[in-house]
PDB file of C-alpha atoms in Angstrom:
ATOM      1  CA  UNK A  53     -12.056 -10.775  -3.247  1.00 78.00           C
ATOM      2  CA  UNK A  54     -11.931 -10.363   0.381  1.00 84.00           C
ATOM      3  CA  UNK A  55     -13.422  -6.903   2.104  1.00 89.00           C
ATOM      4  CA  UNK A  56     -10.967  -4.996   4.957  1.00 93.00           C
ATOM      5  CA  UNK A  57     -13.009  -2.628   7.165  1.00 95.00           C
ATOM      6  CA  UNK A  58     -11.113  -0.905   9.694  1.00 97.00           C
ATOM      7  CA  UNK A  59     -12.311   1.325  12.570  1.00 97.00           C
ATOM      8  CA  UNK A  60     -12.350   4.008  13.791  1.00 98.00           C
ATOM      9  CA  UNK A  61     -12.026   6.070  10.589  1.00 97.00           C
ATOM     10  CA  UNK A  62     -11.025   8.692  12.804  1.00 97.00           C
ATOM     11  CA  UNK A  63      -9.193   9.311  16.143  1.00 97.00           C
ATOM     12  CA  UNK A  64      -7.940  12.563  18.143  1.00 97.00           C
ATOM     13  CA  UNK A  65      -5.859  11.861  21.227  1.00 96.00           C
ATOM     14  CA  UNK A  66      -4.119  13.939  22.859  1.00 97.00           C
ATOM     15  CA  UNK A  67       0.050  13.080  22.959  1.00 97.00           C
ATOM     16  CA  UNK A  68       0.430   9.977  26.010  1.00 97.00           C
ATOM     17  CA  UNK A  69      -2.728   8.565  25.409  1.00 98.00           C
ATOM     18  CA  UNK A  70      -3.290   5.404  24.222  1.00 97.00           C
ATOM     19  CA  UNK A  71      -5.180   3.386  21.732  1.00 96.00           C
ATOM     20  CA  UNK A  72      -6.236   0.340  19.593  1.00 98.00           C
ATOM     21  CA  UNK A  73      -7.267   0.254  16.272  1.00 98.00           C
ATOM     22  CA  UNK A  74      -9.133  -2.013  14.432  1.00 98.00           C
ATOM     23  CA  UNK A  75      -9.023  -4.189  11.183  1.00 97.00           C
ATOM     24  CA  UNK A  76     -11.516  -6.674  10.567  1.00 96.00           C
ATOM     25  CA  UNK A  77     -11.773  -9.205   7.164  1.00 90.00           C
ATOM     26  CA  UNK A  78     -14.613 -11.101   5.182  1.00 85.00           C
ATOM     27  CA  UNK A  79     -12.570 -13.951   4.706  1.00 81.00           C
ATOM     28  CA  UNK A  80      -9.899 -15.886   5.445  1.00 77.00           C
ATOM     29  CA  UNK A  81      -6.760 -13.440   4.878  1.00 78.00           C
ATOM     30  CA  UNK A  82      -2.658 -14.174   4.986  1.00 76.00           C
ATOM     31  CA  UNK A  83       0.093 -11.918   4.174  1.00 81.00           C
ATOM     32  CA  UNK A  84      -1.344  -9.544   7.088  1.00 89.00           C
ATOM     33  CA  UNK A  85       0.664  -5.925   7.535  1.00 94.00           C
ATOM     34  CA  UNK A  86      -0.166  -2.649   8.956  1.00 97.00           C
ATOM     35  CA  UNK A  87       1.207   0.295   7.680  1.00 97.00           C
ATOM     36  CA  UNK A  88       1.614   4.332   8.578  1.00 97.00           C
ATOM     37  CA  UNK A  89       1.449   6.745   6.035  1.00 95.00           C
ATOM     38  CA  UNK A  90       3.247   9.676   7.279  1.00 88.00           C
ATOM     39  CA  UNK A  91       1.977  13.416   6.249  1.00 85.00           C
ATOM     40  CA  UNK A  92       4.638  12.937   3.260  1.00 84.00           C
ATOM     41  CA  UNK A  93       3.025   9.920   2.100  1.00 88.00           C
ATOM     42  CA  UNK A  94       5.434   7.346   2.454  1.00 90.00           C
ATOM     43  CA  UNK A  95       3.845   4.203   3.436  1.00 93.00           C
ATOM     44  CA  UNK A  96       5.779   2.634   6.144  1.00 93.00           C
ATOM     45  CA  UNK A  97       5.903  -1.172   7.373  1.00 93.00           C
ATOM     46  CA  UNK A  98       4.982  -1.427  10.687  1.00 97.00           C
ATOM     47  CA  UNK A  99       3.808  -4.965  11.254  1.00 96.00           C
ATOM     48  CA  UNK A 100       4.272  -8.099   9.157  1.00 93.00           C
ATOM     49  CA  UNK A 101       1.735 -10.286  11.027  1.00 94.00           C
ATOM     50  CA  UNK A 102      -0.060 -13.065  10.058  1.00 90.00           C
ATOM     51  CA  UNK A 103      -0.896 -14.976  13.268  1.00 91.00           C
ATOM     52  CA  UNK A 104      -0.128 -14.244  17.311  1.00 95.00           C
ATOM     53  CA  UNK A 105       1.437 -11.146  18.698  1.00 97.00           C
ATOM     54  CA  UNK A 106       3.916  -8.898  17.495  1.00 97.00           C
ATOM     55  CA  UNK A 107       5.837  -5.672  19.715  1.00 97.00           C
ATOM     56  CA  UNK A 108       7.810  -2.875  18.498  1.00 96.00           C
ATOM     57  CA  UNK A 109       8.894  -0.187  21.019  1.00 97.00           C
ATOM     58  CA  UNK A 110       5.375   1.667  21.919  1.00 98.00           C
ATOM     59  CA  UNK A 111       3.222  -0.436  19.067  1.00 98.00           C
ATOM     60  CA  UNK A 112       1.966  -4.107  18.893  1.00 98.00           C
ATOM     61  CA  UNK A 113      -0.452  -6.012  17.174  1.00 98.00           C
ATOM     62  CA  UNK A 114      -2.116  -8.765  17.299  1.00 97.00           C
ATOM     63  CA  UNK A 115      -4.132 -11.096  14.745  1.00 95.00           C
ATOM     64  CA  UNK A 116      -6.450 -13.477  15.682  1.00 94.00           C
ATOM     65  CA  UNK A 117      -6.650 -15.388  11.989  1.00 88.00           C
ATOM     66  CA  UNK A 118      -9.577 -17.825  13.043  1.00 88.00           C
ATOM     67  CA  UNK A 119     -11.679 -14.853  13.972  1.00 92.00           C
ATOM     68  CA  UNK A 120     -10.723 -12.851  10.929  1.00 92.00           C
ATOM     69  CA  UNK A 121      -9.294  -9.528  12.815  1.00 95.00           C
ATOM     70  CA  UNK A 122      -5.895  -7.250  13.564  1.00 96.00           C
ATOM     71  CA  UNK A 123      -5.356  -5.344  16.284  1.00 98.00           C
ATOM     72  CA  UNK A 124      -2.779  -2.495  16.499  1.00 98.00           C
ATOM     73  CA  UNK A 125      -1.770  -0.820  19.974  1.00 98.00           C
ATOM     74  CA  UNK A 126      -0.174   2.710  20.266  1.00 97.00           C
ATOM     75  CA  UNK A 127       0.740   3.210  23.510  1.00 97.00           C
ATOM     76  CA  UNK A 128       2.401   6.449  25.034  1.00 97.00           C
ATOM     77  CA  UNK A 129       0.870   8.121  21.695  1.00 97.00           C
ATOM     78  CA  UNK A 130       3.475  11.225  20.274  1.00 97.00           C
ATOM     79  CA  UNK A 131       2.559  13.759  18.090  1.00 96.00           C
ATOM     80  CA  UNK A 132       4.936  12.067  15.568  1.00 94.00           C
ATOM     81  CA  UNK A 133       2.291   9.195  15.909  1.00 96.00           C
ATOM     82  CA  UNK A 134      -0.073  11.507  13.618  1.00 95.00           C
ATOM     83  CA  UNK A 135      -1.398   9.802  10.189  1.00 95.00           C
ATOM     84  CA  UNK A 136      -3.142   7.593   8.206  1.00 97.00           C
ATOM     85  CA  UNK A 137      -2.875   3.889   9.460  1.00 98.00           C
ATOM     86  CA  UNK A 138      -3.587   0.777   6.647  1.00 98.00           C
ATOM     87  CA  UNK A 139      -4.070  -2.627   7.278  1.00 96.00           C
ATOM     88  CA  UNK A 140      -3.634  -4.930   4.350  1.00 95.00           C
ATOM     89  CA  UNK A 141      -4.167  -8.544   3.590  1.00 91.00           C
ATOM     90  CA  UNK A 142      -3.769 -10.951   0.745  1.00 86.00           C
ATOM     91  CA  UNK A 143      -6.746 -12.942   0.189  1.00 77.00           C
ATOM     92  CA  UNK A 144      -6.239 -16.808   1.419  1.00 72.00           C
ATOM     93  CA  UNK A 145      -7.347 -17.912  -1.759  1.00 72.00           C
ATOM     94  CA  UNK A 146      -4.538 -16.380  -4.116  1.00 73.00           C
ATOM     95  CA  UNK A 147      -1.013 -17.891  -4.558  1.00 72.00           C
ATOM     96  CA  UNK A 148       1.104 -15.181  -4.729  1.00 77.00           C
ATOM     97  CA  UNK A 149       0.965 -11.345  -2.464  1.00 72.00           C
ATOM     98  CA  UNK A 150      -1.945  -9.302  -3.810  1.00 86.00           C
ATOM     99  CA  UNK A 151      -2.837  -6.700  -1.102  1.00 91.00           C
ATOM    100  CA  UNK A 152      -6.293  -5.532  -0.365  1.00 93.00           C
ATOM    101  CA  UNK A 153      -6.065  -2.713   1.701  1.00 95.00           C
ATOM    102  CA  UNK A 154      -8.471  -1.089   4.297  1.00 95.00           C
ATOM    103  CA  UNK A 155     -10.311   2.698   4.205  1.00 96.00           C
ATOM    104  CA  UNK A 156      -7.772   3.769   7.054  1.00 97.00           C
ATOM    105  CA  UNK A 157      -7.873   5.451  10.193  1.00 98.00           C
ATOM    106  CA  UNK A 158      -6.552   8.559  10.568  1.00 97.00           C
ATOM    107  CA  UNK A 159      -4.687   9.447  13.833  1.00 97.00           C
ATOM    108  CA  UNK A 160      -4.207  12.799  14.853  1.00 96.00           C
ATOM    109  CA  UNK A 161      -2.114  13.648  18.340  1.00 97.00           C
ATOM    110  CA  UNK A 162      -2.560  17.109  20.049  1.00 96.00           C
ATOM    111  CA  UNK A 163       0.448  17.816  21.919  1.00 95.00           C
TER     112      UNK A 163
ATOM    113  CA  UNK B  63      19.269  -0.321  -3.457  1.00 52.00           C
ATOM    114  CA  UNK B  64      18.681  -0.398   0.113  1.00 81.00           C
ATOM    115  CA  UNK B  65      14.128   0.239  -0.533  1.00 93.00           C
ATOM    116  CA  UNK B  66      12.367   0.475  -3.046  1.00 97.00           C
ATOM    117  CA  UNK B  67      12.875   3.418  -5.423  1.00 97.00           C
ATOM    118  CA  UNK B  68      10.421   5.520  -7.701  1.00 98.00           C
ATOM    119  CA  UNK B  69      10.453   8.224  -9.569  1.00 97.00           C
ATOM    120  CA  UNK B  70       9.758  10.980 -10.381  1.00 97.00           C
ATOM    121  CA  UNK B  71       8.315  11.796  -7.032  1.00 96.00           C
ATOM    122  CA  UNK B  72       5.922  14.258  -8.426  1.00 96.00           C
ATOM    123  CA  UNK B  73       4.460  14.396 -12.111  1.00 97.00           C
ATOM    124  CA  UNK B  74       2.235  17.187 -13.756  1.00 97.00           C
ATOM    125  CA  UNK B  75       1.336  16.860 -16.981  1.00 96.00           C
ATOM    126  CA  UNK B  76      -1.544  17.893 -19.386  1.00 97.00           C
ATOM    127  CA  UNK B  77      -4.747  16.112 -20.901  1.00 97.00           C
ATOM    128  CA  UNK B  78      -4.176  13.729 -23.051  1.00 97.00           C
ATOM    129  CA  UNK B  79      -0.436  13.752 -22.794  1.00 97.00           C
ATOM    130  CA  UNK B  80       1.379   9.847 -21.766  1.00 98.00           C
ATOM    131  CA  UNK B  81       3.537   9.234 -18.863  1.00 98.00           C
ATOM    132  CA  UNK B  82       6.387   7.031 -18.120  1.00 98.00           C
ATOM    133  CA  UNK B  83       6.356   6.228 -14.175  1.00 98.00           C
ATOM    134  CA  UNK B  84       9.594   3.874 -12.912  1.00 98.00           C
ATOM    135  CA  UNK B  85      10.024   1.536 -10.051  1.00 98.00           C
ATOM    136  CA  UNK B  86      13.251   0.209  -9.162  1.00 98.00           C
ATOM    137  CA  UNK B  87      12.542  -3.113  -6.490  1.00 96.00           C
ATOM    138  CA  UNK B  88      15.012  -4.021  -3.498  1.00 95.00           C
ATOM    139  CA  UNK B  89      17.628  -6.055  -5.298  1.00 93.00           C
ATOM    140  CA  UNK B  90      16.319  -9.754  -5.272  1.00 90.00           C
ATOM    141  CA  UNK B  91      13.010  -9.366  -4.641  1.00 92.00           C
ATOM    142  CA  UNK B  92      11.529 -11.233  -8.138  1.00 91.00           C
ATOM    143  CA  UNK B  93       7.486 -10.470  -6.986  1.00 93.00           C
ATOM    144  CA  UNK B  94       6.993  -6.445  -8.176  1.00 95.00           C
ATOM    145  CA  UNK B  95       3.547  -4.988  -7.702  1.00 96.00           C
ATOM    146  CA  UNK B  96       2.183  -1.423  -8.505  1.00 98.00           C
ATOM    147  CA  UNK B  97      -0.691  -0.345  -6.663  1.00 98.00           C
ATOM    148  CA  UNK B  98      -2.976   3.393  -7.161  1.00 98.00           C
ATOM    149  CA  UNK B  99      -3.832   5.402  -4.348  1.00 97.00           C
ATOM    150  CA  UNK B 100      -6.636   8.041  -4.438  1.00 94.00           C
ATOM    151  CA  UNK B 101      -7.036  10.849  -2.120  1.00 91.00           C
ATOM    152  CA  UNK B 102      -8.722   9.518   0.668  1.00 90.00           C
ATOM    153  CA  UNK B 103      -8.829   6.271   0.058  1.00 93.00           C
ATOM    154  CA  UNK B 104      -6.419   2.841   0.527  1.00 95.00           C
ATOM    155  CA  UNK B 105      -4.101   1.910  -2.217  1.00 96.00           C
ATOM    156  CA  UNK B 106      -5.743  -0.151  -5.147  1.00 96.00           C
ATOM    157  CA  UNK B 107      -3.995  -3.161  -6.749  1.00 95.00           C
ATOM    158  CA  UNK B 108      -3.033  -2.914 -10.271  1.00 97.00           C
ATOM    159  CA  UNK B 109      -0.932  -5.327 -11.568  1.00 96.00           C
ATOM    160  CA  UNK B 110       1.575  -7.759 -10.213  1.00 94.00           C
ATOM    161  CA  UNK B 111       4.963  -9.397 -12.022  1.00 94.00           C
ATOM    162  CA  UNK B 112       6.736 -12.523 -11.136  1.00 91.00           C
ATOM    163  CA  UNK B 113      10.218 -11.827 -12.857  1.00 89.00           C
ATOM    164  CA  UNK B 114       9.629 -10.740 -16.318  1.00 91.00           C
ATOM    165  CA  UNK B 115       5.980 -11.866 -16.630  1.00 89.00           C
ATOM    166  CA  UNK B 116       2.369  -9.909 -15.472  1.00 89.00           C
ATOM    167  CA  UNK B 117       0.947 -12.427 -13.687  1.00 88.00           C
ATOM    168  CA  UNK B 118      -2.226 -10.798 -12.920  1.00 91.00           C
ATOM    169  CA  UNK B 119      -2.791  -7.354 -14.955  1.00 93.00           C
ATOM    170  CA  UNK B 120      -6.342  -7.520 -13.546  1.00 92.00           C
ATOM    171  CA  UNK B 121      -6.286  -4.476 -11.466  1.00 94.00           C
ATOM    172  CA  UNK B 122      -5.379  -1.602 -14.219  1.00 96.00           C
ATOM    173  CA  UNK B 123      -8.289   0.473 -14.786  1.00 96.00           C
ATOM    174  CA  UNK B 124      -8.556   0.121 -19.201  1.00 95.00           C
ATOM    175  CA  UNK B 125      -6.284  -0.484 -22.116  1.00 96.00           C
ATOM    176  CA  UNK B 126      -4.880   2.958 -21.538  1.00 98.00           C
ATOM    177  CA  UNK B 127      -2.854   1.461 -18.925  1.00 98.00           C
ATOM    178  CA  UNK B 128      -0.142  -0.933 -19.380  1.00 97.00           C
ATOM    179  CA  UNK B 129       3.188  -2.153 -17.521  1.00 97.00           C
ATOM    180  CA  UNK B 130       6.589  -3.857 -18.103  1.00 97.00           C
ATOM    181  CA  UNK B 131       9.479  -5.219 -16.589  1.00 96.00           C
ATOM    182  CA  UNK B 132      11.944  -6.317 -19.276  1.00 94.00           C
ATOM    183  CA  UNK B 133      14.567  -7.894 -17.633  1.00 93.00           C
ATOM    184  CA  UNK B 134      12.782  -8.795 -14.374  1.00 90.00           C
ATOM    185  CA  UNK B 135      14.512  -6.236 -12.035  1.00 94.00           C
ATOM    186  CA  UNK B 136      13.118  -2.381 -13.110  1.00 97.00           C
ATOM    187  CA  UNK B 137       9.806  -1.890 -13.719  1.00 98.00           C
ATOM    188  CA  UNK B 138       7.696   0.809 -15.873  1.00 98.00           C
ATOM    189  CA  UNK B 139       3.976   2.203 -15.737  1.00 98.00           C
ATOM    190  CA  UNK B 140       2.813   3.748 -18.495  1.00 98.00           C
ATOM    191  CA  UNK B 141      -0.219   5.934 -19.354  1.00 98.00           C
ATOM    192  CA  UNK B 142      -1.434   6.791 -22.670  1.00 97.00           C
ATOM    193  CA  UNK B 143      -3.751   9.457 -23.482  1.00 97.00           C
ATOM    194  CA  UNK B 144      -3.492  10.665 -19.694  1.00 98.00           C
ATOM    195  CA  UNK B 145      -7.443  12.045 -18.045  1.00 97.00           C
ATOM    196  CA  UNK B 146      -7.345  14.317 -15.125  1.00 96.00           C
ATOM    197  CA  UNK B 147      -9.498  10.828 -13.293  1.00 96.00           C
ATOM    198  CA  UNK B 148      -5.834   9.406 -13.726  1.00 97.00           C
ATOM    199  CA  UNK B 149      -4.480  11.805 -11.374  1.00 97.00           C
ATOM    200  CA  UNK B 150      -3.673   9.718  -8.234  1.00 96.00           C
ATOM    201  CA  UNK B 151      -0.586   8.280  -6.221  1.00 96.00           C
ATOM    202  CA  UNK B 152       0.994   5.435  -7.714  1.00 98.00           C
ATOM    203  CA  UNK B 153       2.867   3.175  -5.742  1.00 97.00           C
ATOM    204  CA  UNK B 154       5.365   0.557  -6.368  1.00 97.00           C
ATOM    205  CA  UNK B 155       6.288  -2.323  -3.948  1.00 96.00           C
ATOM    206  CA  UNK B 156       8.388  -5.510  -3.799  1.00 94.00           C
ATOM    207  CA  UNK B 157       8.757  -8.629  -2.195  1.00 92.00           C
ATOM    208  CA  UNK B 158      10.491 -12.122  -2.528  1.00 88.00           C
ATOM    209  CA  UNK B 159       9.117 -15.324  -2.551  1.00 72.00           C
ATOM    210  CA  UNK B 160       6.230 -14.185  -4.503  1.00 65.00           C
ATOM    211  CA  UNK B 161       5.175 -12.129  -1.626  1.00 61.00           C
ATOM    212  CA  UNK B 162       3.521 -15.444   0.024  1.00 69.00           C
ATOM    213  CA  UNK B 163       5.456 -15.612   3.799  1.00 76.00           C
ATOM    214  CA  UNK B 164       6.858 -11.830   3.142  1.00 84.00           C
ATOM    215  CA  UNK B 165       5.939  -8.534   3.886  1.00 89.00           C
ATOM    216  CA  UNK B 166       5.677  -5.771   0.937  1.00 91.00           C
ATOM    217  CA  UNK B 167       8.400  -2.944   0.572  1.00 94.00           C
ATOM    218  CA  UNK B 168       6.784  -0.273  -0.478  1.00 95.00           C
ATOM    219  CA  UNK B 169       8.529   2.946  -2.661  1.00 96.00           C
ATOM    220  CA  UNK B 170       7.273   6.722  -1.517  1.00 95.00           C
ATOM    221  CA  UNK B 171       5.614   6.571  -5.040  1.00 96.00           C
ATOM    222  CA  UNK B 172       4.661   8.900  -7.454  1.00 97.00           C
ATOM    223  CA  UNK B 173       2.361  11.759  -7.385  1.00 96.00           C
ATOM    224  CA  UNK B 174       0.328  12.307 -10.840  1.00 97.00           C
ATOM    225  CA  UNK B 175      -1.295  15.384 -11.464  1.00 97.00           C
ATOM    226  CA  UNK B 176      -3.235  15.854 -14.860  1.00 97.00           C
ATOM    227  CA  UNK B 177      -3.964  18.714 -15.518  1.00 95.00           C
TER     228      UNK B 177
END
């Protein structure tokens, strides 16, 4: 199966800062979403993104599919920003939406 | 529903004991995956229906484990002879199409606590 590493594993800003985090894949990937995971737990969609360039009020991402990466911008950080982020992909090889999720990277904003 | 719903949201049981965990899919969505989350770490894959069927059960951990979805809509985890190593998150998600071209809904899962 494929491998997700993302980076940094950890990040402190402090709140109106920005920032770009990192997912990177061993092989070819589809199905590609980023998630938060909120101090509750709940796992929330961010990004469905397979290809090009997505924006959301202060977040985009991009993937690059060819080079095998994901890119998500937080911009104008808030302290409501704070979590665990997840990128997930479904390996190219598979016919149906098995995720294989990253380590995370864990955002904490200061006010 | 309007997401996807599990519950309970929290489970504590003892040693040895079996649990029952639901998931209830967005209405439609035929592709139904449950996934385990460890502290720390990303959620795992465990097994995956398409309607009624497990299409791929390769993910669950031992024979210990085992999932159904009767009438392709609700689906149930079960744990036999619970270990406190089962303690974890379990999450439920849903898509349509299979999940190929769509994004995963995911449920605010449950938390397992053996005791």
């Amino acid at each position: 199966g494929i491998q997700v590493e993302q980076s940094p594993p950890d990040l402190i800003l402090q709140e109106g800062a920005n920032s770009t985090l990192r997912c990177n894949f061993s092989d070819s990937v589809n199905n590609l979403q980023w998630f938060h995971q909120n101090p509750w737990g709940q796992l929330i969609n961010l990004f469905y993104i397979p290809s090009g360039t997505k924006q959301n009020g202060r977040l985009s991402a991009t993937t690059v599919a060819t080079e095998r990466y994901s890119l998500l911008y937080i911009s104008s950080s808030q302290t409501t920003d704070s979590g665990v982020y997840f990128c997930a992909g479904r390996d190219g090889g598979t016919s149906y939406g098995k995720l294989t999720f990253g380590q995370g990277t864990i955002l904490t904003v200061h006010p | 529903g309007a997401g996807v719903s599990q519950t309970p949201s929290n489970k504590v049981t003892e040693k040895g004991k079996y649990v029952e965990l639901r998931c209830d899919p967005i209405s439609g969505h035929t592709a139904l995956y449950w996934y385990r989350q460890s502290l720390g770490q990303g959620p795992e894959f465990l097994i995956y229906f398409q309607g009624t069927g497990a299409a791929d059960d390769s993910g669950l951990p031992n024979d210990r484990f085992f999932a159904v979805r009767p009438e392709g809509s609700v689906s149930t985890l079960k744990i036999q002879r619970t270990e406190r190593g089962d303690s974890a998150v379990y999450l439920c998600a849903s898509s349509s199409n299979g999940g190929v071209g769509q994004p995963q809904h995911f449920g605010d899962g449950t938390r397992l606590s053996i005791l």
